[in-house]
CSV table of C-alpha atoms (C1' of nucleotides) in Angstrom, one decimal:
chain,number,residue,atom,x,y,z
A,205,MET,CA,47.7,3.5,147.1
A,206,LEU,CA,46.0,0.2,146.5
A,207,SER,CA,47.2,-2.8,148.0
A,208,ALA,CA,49.1,-5.2,145.9
A,209,SER,CA,47.2,-8.2,146.9
A,210,SER,CA,43.9,-7.0,145.8
A,211,LEU,CA,44.9,-6.1,142.3
A,212,ARG,CA,44.9,-8.3,139.4
A,213,ILE,CA,44.5,-7.9,135.8
A,214,SER,CA,43.5,-10.5,133.4
A,215,LYS,CA,45.7,-11.8,130.7
A,216,ASP,CA,43.5,-10.3,128.1
A,217,GLU,CA,43.4,-7.0,129.8
A,218,PHE,CA,47.1,-7.0,130.1
A,219,GLU,CA,47.8,-8.1,126.6
A,220,SER,CA,45.4,-5.6,125.2
A,221,GLN,CA,47.1,-2.9,127.1
A,222,ARG,CA,50.6,-4.0,126.9
A,223,GLU,CA,51.1,-1.8,124.0
A,224,MET,CA,50.5,1.1,126.1
A,225,GLU,CA,53.6,0.2,128.0
A,226,GLY,CA,52.6,0.6,131.4
A,227,LEU,CA,54.5,0.1,134.5
A,228,GLY,CA,55.3,1.1,137.8
A,229,MET,CA,57.0,4.3,137.8
A,230,ASP,CA,56.2,6.0,141.0
A,231,VAL,CA,56.4,9.6,139.9
A,232,GLY,CA,54.5,11.0,142.8
A,233,ASP,CA,57.6,12.3,144.6
A,234,HIS,CA,59.0,13.8,141.6
A,235,PHE,CA,56.2,16.1,141.1
A,236,ALA,CA,55.6,17.4,144.5
A,237,GLU,CA,55.5,20.9,143.2
A,238,PHE,CA,52.3,20.1,141.4
A,239,SER,CA,50.8,18.7,144.4
A,240,GLU,CA,47.5,20.6,144.3
A,241,GLY,CA,44.9,19.1,142.1
A,242,ASN,CA,47.7,17.2,140.6
A,243,LEU,CA,46.9,14.9,137.9
A,244,LEU,CA,49.5,12.7,139.2
A,245,GLU,CA,47.8,12.4,142.5
A,246,SER,CA,45.7,9.6,141.5
A,247,PHE,CA,48.6,7.5,140.5
A,248,ILE,CA,48.5,4.1,141.8
A,249,ASP,CA,51.3,2.0,143.0
A,250,PHE,CA,51.3,0.1,139.9
A,251,ASP,CA,53.9,-2.2,141.0
A,252,ALA,CA,51.1,-3.9,142.7
A,253,PHE,CA,49.9,-5.1,139.4
A,254,PHE,CA,52.9,-7.0,138.8
A,255,VAL,CA,54.1,-8.3,142.1
A,256,GLY,CA,50.9,-9.7,143.4
A,257,ASP,CA,50.6,-12.8,141.4
A,258,GLY,CA,52.4,-14.0,138.4
A,259,ASP,CA,49.5,-13.5,136.1
A,260,VAL,CA,51.6,-12.4,133.3
A,261,LEU,CA,55.0,-13.4,132.4
A,262,PRO,CA,56.5,-10.8,130.2
A,263,GLU,CA,58.7,-12.0,127.5
A,264,LEU,CA,62.2,-10.9,127.1
A,265,GLU,CA,63.8,-10.6,123.8
A,266,MET,CA,66.1,-13.3,123.0
A,267,ASP,CA,69.6,-12.8,123.9
A,268,PRO,CA,71.1,-11.1,121.0
A,269,GLU,CA,73.9,-13.4,120.8
A,270,ILE,CA,71.7,-16.4,121.0
A,271,LEU,CA,69.5,-15.0,118.4
A,272,ALA,CA,72.4,-14.4,116.2
A,273,GLU,CA,73.1,-18.0,116.2
A,274,PHE,CA,69.7,-18.7,114.9
A,275,SER,CA,69.2,-18.1,111.3
A,276,ALA,CA,65.6,-18.5,111.8
A,277,GLY,CA,64.3,-18.8,115.3
A,278,GLU,CA,60.8,-19.5,114.4
A,279,THR,CA,60.5,-22.9,115.8
A,280,MET,CA,61.9,-21.9,119.0
A,281,ASN,CA,59.7,-18.8,119.1
A,282,SER,CA,56.6,-20.7,118.6
A,283,SER,CA,57.5,-23.2,121.2
A,284,LEU,CA,58.3,-20.5,123.6
A,285,ALA,CA,55.1,-18.8,122.9
A,286,SER,CA,53.0,-21.7,123.7
A,287,LEU,CA,55.0,-22.3,126.7
A,288,ASP,CA,54.3,-18.9,127.8
A,289,ASN,CA,50.7,-19.2,127.4
A,290,GLN,CA,50.7,-22.3,129.5
A,291,ASN,CA,52.5,-20.5,132.2
A,292,ILE,CA,50.1,-17.7,132.1
A,293,SER,CA,47.1,-19.9,132.4
A,294,ASP,CA,48.4,-22.0,135.2
A,295,LYS,CA,50.5,-19.4,136.9
A,296,ALA,CA,51.5,-20.6,140.2
A,297,THR,CA,50.9,-18.1,142.8
A,298,ASN,CA,54.5,-17.7,143.5
A,299,LYS,CA,56.3,-14.6,142.6
A,300,GLU,CA,58.3,-14.5,139.5
A,301,GLU,CA,61.3,-12.7,138.6
A,302,TYR,CA,63.6,-12.3,135.7
A,303,GLU,CA,66.7,-14.3,136.0
A,304,ASN,CA,69.6,-12.8,134.4
A,305,LYS,CA,71.6,-15.8,133.9
A,306,VAL,CA,69.1,-17.1,131.5
A,307,CYS,CA,70.0,-14.3,129.2
A,308,SER,CA,73.6,-15.1,128.9
A,309,ASP,CA,72.9,-18.7,128.9
A,310,SER,CA,75.1,-20.2,126.3
A,311,GLY,CA,72.9,-23.2,126.1
A,312,SER,CA,72.2,-23.2,122.5
A,313,GLY,CA,68.9,-23.1,121.0
A,314,SER,CA,65.7,-24.5,122.4
A,315,GLY,CA,66.7,-24.3,125.9
A,316,SER,CA,66.9,-20.6,126.0
A,317,GLY,CA,66.5,-21.2,129.6
A,318,ILE,CA,63.3,-20.8,131.3
A,319,SER,CA,63.9,-21.1,134.9
A,320,ASP,CA,61.9,-20.9,138.0
A,321,SER,CA,62.9,-19.6,141.3
A,322,ASN,CA,60.8,-19.1,144.3
A,323,SER,CA,61.2,-17.3,147.5
A,324,GLY,CA,58.8,-15.6,149.8
A,325,GLY,CA,60.8,-12.4,149.7
A,326,GLY,CA,58.7,-9.3,149.2
A,327,GLY,CA,59.3,-6.5,146.8
A,328,ASP,CA,61.9,-7.8,144.5
A,329,GLY,CA,61.0,-11.3,145.0
A,330,GLU,CA,61.7,-13.8,142.3
A,331,GLU,CA,60.7,-13.8,138.9
A,332,ILE,CA,61.0,-16.0,136.0
A,333,LEU,CA,62.9,-14.7,133.1
A,334,LYS,CA,61.5,-16.0,129.9
A,335,GLN,CA,63.0,-15.3,126.7
A,336,ALA,CA,61.4,-15.2,123.4
A,337,SER,CA,61.8,-13.4,120.2
A,338,ASN,CA,59.2,-10.8,119.8
A,339,ASN,CA,59.9,-10.5,116.2
A,340,SER,CA,59.0,-14.0,115.8
A,341,LYS,CA,57.9,-13.5,112.3
A,342,ALA,CA,61.2,-12.3,111.5
A,343,LYS,CA,60.9,-10.9,108.2
A,344,LYS,CA,62.6,-13.1,105.9
A,345,SER,CA,62.2,-10.4,103.4
A,346,LYS,CA,64.6,-8.3,105.2
A,347,ALA,CA,66.8,-11.1,106.4
A,348,SER,CA,67.1,-12.3,102.9
A,349,GLN,CA,68.6,-9.0,102.0
A,350,GLY,CA,71.6,-10.4,103.8
A,351,LYS,CA,71.0,-8.1,106.6
A,352,ARG,CA,70.8,-9.9,109.9
A,353,LYS,CA,67.6,-9.5,111.7
A,354,VAL,CA,67.8,-6.8,114.3
A,355,LYS,CA,67.6,-8.0,117.8
A,356,LYS,CA,65.3,-5.9,119.8
A,357,VAL,CA,64.7,-6.0,123.4
A,358,ASP,CA,61.2,-6.5,124.4
A,359,TRP,CA,60.7,-4.1,127.2
A,360,THR,CA,58.1,-6.0,129.1
A,361,PRO,CA,56.4,-4.5,132.1
A,362,GLU,CA,58.5,-6.5,134.4
A,363,LEU,CA,61.7,-5.6,132.7
A,364,HIS,CA,60.7,-2.0,132.7
A,365,ARG,CA,59.8,-2.1,136.3
A,366,ARG,CA,63.2,-3.1,137.1
A,367,PHE,CA,64.6,-0.4,135.0
A,368,VAL,CA,62.5,2.2,136.7
A,369,GLN,CA,63.5,0.8,140.0
A,370,ALA,CA,67.1,1.1,139.2
A,371,VAL,CA,66.7,4.6,137.9
A,372,GLU,CA,64.9,5.6,141.1
A,373,GLN,CA,67.4,3.9,143.2
A,374,LEU,CA,70.2,5.8,141.5
A,375,GLY,CA,68.3,9.0,141.4
A,376,VAL,CA,66.8,10.3,138.2
A,377,ASP,CA,69.6,12.6,137.5
A,378,LYS,CA,72.4,10.3,138.5
A,379,ALA,CA,71.1,7.4,136.6
A,380,VAL,CA,73.4,6.4,133.8
A,381,PRO,CA,73.0,3.4,131.6
A,382,SER,CA,75.9,1.5,133.0
A,383,LYS,CA,74.8,1.8,136.5
A,384,ILE,CA,71.3,1.1,135.7
A,385,LEU,CA,72.3,-2.0,133.9
A,386,GLU,CA,74.4,-3.0,136.9
A,387,ILE,CA,71.5,-2.6,139.3
A,388,MET,CA,69.1,-4.3,137.0
A,389,GLY,CA,71.4,-7.2,136.7
A,390,ILE,CA,70.0,-8.4,133.5
A,391,ALA,CA,72.9,-10.0,131.7
A,392,CYS,CA,71.3,-10.1,128.3
A,393,LEU,CA,70.9,-6.4,128.2
A,394,THR,CA,73.5,-4.1,126.9
A,395,ARG,CA,74.4,-0.7,127.9
A,396,HIS,CA,73.0,0.6,124.7
A,397,ASN,CA,69.8,-1.1,125.3
A,398,ILE,CA,69.5,0.7,128.5
A,399,ALA,CA,70.6,4.0,127.0
A,400,SER,CA,68.0,3.8,124.4
A,401,HIS,CA,65.3,2.9,126.9
A,402,LEU,CA,66.5,5.6,129.2
A,403,GLN,CA,66.3,8.1,126.4
A,404,LYS,CA,62.7,7.3,125.8
A,405,TYR,CA,62.0,7.2,129.5
A,406,ARG,CA,63.4,10.7,130.0
A,407,SER,CA,61.6,12.0,127.0
A,408,HIS,CA,58.3,10.8,128.2
A,409,ARG,CA,59.0,12.0,131.6
A,410,LYS,CA,59.9,15.4,130.4
A,411,HIS,CA,56.7,15.7,128.5
A,412,LEU,CA,54.7,14.6,131.5
A,413,VAL,CA,56.3,17.3,133.6
A,414,ALA,CA,55.7,19.9,131.0
A,415,ARG,CA,52.2,18.8,130.6
A,416,GLU,CA,51.4,18.7,134.2
A,417,ALA,CA,53.0,22.1,134.8
A,418,GLU,CA,50.9,23.6,132.1
A,419,ALA,CA,47.8,22.1,133.5
A,420,ALA,CA,48.6,23.2,137.0
A,421,ARG,CA,49.2,26.7,135.8
A,422,TRP,CA,45.9,26.8,134.2
A,423,ARG,CA,44.2,25.3,137.1
A,424,SER,CA,45.6,27.9,139.5
A,425,GLU,CA,44.8,30.6,137.2
A,426,ARG,CA,41.3,29.5,136.8
A,427,ARG,CA,40.8,29.1,140.5
A,428,GLU,CA,42.2,32.6,140.9
A,429,ARG,CA,39.7,33.9,138.5
A,430,TYR,CA,36.6,31.9,139.4
A,431,GLY,CA,37.2,31.0,142.9
A,432,ASP,CA,37.9,27.6,144.3
A,433,GLY,CA,34.5,26.4,143.6
A,434,GLY,CA,33.5,25.8,147.2
A,435,GLY,CA,33.9,29.3,148.3
A,436,GLY,CA,32.1,30.4,145.3
A,437,LYS,CA,33.3,34.0,145.2
A,438,ARG,CA,33.6,34.6,141.6
A,439,LYS,CA,35.9,37.2,140.4
A,440,VAL,CA,36.3,39.0,137.2
A,441,ILE,CA,34.4,37.4,134.5
A,442,SER,CA,36.5,37.5,131.4
A,443,PRO,CA,35.1,38.4,128.1
A,444,TRP,CA,35.8,34.9,127.2
A,445,LEU,CA,32.9,33.8,129.2
A,446,ALA,CA,29.8,33.4,127.3
A,447,PRO,CA,26.8,34.3,129.4
A,448,THR,CA,24.5,32.7,127.0
A,449,LEU,CA,26.2,29.4,127.7
A,450,GLY,CA,25.8,29.9,131.3
A,451,TYR,CA,29.2,29.0,132.1
A,452,PRO,CA,29.5,30.8,135.4
A,453,GLN,CA,26.5,29.0,136.7
A,454,MET,CA,27.6,25.7,135.7
A,455,ALA,CA,29.6,23.3,137.6
A,456,PRO,CA,33.3,23.8,136.7
A,457,PRO,CA,34.8,21.2,134.6
A,458,PRO,CA,35.8,18.3,136.8
A,459,ILE,CA,39.4,18.5,136.0
A,460,HIS,CA,40.4,18.0,139.5
A,461,HIS,CA,39.1,14.6,139.4
A,462,PHE,CA,40.6,13.7,136.2
A,463,ARG,CA,42.9,10.9,136.4
A,464,PRO,CA,46.2,11.4,134.6
A,465,LEU,CA,46.7,10.5,131.1
A,466,HIS,CA,48.4,7.3,130.4
A,467,VAL,CA,52.0,7.9,131.1
A,468,TRP,CA,54.7,6.0,129.6
A,469,GLY,CA,56.3,4.0,132.2
A,470,HIS,CA,53.1,3.2,133.9
A,471,PRO,CA,51.1,0.1,133.7
A,472,PRO,CA,47.7,0.1,132.4
A,473,MET,CA,45.0,0.8,134.8
A,474,ASP,CA,42.3,-1.5,136.0
A,475,HIS,CA,39.1,0.2,135.1
A,476,SER,CA,37.3,-1.5,137.9
A,477,PHE,CA,39.2,0.5,140.3
A,478,ILE,CA,39.0,3.7,138.5
A,479,PRO,CA,35.5,4.4,137.5
A,480,ILE,CA,35.8,7.6,135.6
A,481,TRP,CA,32.6,7.8,133.6
A,482,PRO,CA,29.7,6.3,135.4
A,483,ASN,CA,27.2,4.9,133.0
A,484,LEU,CA,24.8,7.7,133.2
A,485,PRO,CA,21.9,8.0,130.9
A,486,HIS,CA,22.6,10.2,128.1
A,487,PRO,CA,22.1,13.1,128.2
A,488,PRO,CA,22.5,13.6,131.9
A,489,SER,CA,20.2,15.8,133.9
A,490,PRO,CA,20.1,18.6,134.1
A,491,PRO,CA,21.2,18.8,130.5
A,492,PRO,CA,23.9,21.3,129.8
A,493,PRO,CA,23.1,24.2,127.7
A,494,TRP,CA,25.3,22.9,125.1
A,495,PRO,CA,25.3,22.5,122.3
A,496,PRO,CA,23.0,25.2,121.1
A,497,ALA,CA,19.8,23.9,119.9
A,498,THR,CA,20.4,25.5,116.6
A,499,THR,CA,23.2,23.3,115.6
A,500,THR,CA,22.2,20.7,113.1
A,501,PRO,CA,24.6,18.0,112.3
A,502,PRO,CA,25.6,17.6,108.7
A,503,PRO,CA,24.5,14.3,107.4
A,504,HIS,CA,27.9,12.8,107.5
A,505,LEU,CA,28.2,13.7,111.1
A,506,HIS,CA,25.0,12.3,112.2
A,507,PRO,CA,25.2,9.4,114.5
A,508,SER,CA,23.5,7.2,112.1
A,509,PHE,CA,26.4,7.7,109.8
A,510,TRP,CA,28.9,6.5,112.4
A,511,HIS,CA,26.8,3.8,114.0
A,512,HIS,CA,24.7,1.1,112.8
A,513,PRO,CA,21.1,2.2,113.1
A,514,LYS,CA,20.1,-1.1,114.4
A,515,ASP,CA,22.7,-1.0,117.1
A,516,PRO,CA,22.9,2.5,118.4
A,517,ASN,CA,24.4,1.2,121.6
A,518,ALA,CA,26.9,-0.9,120.0
A,519,LEU,CA,29.8,0.2,122.1
A,520,THR,CA,30.4,-1.9,125.1
A,521,PRO,CA,30.7,0.1,128.2
A,522,ALA,CA,33.4,-2.2,129.5
A,523,THR,CA,35.7,-1.6,126.6
A,524,GLY,CA,34.5,1.6,125.0
A,525,THR,CA,32.5,4.6,125.2
A,526,HIS,CA,29.3,5.6,123.5
A,527,CYS,CA,29.9,7.9,120.7
A,528,PHE,CA,27.5,10.6,120.0
A,529,PRO,CA,29.0,12.4,117.2
A,530,GLN,CA,28.5,16.1,117.3
A,531,PRO,CA,28.9,18.7,114.8
A,532,LEU,CA,32.4,20.0,114.7
A,533,THR,CA,31.4,23.5,115.2
A,534,ALA,CA,32.8,23.6,118.6
A,535,THR,CA,36.2,25.0,118.9
A,536,ARG,CA,37.2,25.3,122.4
A,537,PHE,CA,36.0,24.1,125.8
A,538,GLY,CA,36.2,25.0,129.4
A,539,SER,CA,36.9,28.2,130.9
A,540,PRO,CA,39.0,30.3,128.7
A,541,PRO,CA,42.1,32.0,130.1
A,542,ILE,CA,44.6,32.9,127.5
A,543,PRO,CA,48.0,32.1,128.9
A,544,ALA,CA,50.7,34.3,127.7
A,545,GLY,CA,53.3,32.8,125.5
A,546,ILE,CA,51.0,30.3,124.0
A,547,PRO,CA,51.3,30.5,120.3
A,548,PRO,CA,47.9,31.0,118.8
A,549,HIS,CA,48.7,28.7,116.0
A,550,ALA,CA,49.3,25.8,118.3
A,551,MET,CA,47.1,23.0,117.5
A,552,PHE,CA,45.5,20.7,119.9
A,553,LYS,CA,46.1,17.1,119.3
A,554,VAL,CA,43.8,14.4,120.3
A,555,ASP,CA,45.9,11.8,121.7
A,556,SER,CA,43.4,9.1,121.3
A,557,GLY,CA,45.7,6.4,120.2
A,558,VAL,CA,44.2,6.3,116.8
A,559,SER,CA,44.8,8.2,113.8
A,560,LEU,CA,42.4,11.0,113.5
A,561,SER,CA,43.3,11.8,110.0
A,562,THR,CA,41.6,8.9,108.4
A,563,GLY,CA,38.0,10.0,109.0
A,564,ARG,CA,37.0,6.5,108.2
A,565,PRO,CA,33.6,5.7,109.6
A,566,PRO,CA,34.2,2.6,111.5
A,567,LEU,CA,31.1,1.0,112.7
A,568,ASP,CA,33.1,-1.1,115.0
A,569,PHE,CA,35.3,1.6,116.3
A,570,HIS,CA,35.6,1.5,120.0
A,571,PRO,CA,37.8,4.1,121.4
A,572,SER,CA,38.7,3.3,124.9
A,573,LYS,CA,37.7,5.3,127.8
A,574,GLU,CA,41.2,6.0,128.5
A,575,SER,CA,41.8,7.4,125.2
A,576,ILE,CA,38.9,9.7,125.2
A,577,ASP,CA,39.5,10.7,128.8
A,578,ALA,CA,43.0,11.6,127.9
A,579,ALA,CA,41.8,13.6,125.0
A,580,ILE,CA,39.3,15.4,127.1
A,581,GLU,CA,41.9,16.3,129.6
A,582,ASP,CA,44.0,17.7,126.8
A,583,VAL,CA,41.1,19.8,125.7
A,584,LEU,CA,40.4,21.1,129.1
A,585,SER,CA,43.9,21.8,130.0
A,586,LYS,CA,44.4,23.8,126.9
A,587,PRO,CA,41.1,25.5,126.2
A,588,TRP,CA,42.7,28.2,124.4
A,589,LEU,CA,43.7,25.9,121.6
A,590,PRO,CA,41.2,25.2,118.9
A,591,LEU,CA,40.2,21.8,118.0
A,592,PRO,CA,41.3,20.7,114.6
A,593,LEU,CA,38.2,21.1,112.7
A,594,GLY,CA,39.5,19.0,109.9
A,595,LEU,CA,39.6,16.0,112.1
A,596,LYS,CA,36.4,14.1,112.0
A,597,ALA,CA,37.4,10.8,113.3
A,598,PRO,CA,35.1,9.0,115.6
A,599,ALA,CA,37.5,9.5,118.4
A,600,LEU,CA,37.1,13.2,118.2
A,601,ASP,CA,33.4,12.8,118.0
A,602,CYS,CA,33.5,10.8,121.1
A,603,VAL,CA,35.5,13.5,122.8
A,604,LEU,CA,33.1,16.1,121.9
A,605,SER,CA,30.2,14.0,123.0
A,606,GLU,CA,31.7,13.4,126.3
A,607,LEU,CA,32.5,17.0,126.8
A,608,GLN,CA,28.9,17.7,126.2
A,609,ARG,CA,27.8,15.0,128.5
A,610,GLN,CA,29.9,16.3,131.3
A,611,GLY,CA,28.4,19.7,130.8
A,612,ILE,CA,31.6,21.3,129.8
A,613,PRO,CA,30.7,24.5,128.0
A,614,LYS,CA,31.8,25.3,124.6
A,615,ILE,CA,33.6,28.5,124.1
A,616,PRO,CA,31.8,30.4,121.4
A,617,PRO,CA,33.9,31.4,118.4
A,618,SER,CA,32.8,35.0,118.9
A,619,SER,CA,35.0,35.2,122.0
A,620,ALA,CA,38.0,34.0,120.1
B,169,DT,C1',77.0,9.4,127.9
B,170,DG,C1',73.6,11.8,125.5
B,171,DT,C1',71.1,12.7,121.4
B,172,DA,C1',69.8,12.3,116.6
B,173,DT,C1',68.2,9.4,113.4
B,174,DA,C1',67.8,5.1,111.0
B,175,DA,C1',65.4,0.7,111.1
B,176,DT,C1',61.7,-1.9,112.1
B,177,DA,C1',57.2,-3.2,114.0
B,178,DT,C1',52.4,-2.4,114.5
C,135,DC,C1',50.8,5.2,105.7
C,136,DA,C1',51.5,7.1,110.4
C,137,DT,C1',53.2,6.3,114.5
C,138,DA,C1',55.8,4.0,118.1
C,139,DT,C1',59.7,1.6,119.6
C,140,DT,C1',64.3,0.2,119.5
C,141,DA,C1',69.0,0.1,117.5
C,142,DT,C1',72.6,2.4,116.0
C,143,DA,C1',75.4,6.2,114.6
C,144,DC,C1',77.6,10.2,116.1
DNA sequence: TGTATAATAT
DNA sequence: CATATTATAC
């Protein structure tokens, strides 16, 4: 675990990643059964991101009741927004904490209490609860319909952190909305708010468990079949293996070092601490025997189509990954066990955070490393699933490129 | 309380 | 327009 003091994310980083909803859910303990080569192993104590310094002051949705009083909370919203920025920029080093009372505060309007408290206490410490309407641009269109603007809770990282903390304190199975709310002590939240959030929390968590279980199963099966890598005693070579691709001689896919996908409930990662893809020259040496030399990209899949000829390296390493579109002839990657019970029709989904159905050639498209990394992990954890050939979005191209760059073999269609 | 689904935001 | 998030209905 990284120490809290050394971690820090910039406002920009935070804001750009906020949408990913990260926060400090320490799942490690919950997944002990997947200990080995566990994707979750590399989880960081993300709380550190938020307790260290008050870089970011998450916003909390306006108290529903207060909001209700405001036919249009725009002025207040804007003022709060600016205030928020100020606080972010000059953030004192003290710890901040949500203060419940602010929520319930009857103090009408502008006040909407922003309060500071400060104490040296560790862990929970103190935080500032700031309220603001996240739907600042409250659609008058809708409001005009006579319908009152829905008051939504903005589950900021800090707020969510508290939520998670409460859930863990109660125990995942014993956590019920009312108790969670009690522990959280955020007056402006309702039981329903918690319930809704809890629902999503559980859902994401369930998926995570399933995913990890699946990956672990495949991992163990693969090791069983090909040896643990170090020992090197290879076992039965399945017909899936394509000798022509040289898979057995190649380094196994580095799945063990993959960091986990972004998991809901976790904060965004600081790339500076998690160098996944070193900026190696492309292609790396020795070049993998993939793709076959015979493959010739169709015009529309040629790099020049996706990237501006004058700026082949347009993608900034810090924020994106070079895309080297490949022909979409590849179907599967990695070593190819065929787990029983996997429906053949199942389709792999590239969870890249962008729509892959548009196929729009965006010259300025910069899929994040995280996205691509996540997608690659998906591919490798489910090599038996075919890639959706219909998807030609740059994100997919990037995934394919990176697979190639990492020397991960393609499973020839013939072995399907 | 938990889950399904509608409403809304991005 | 698709997806994600939250509210709300059941």
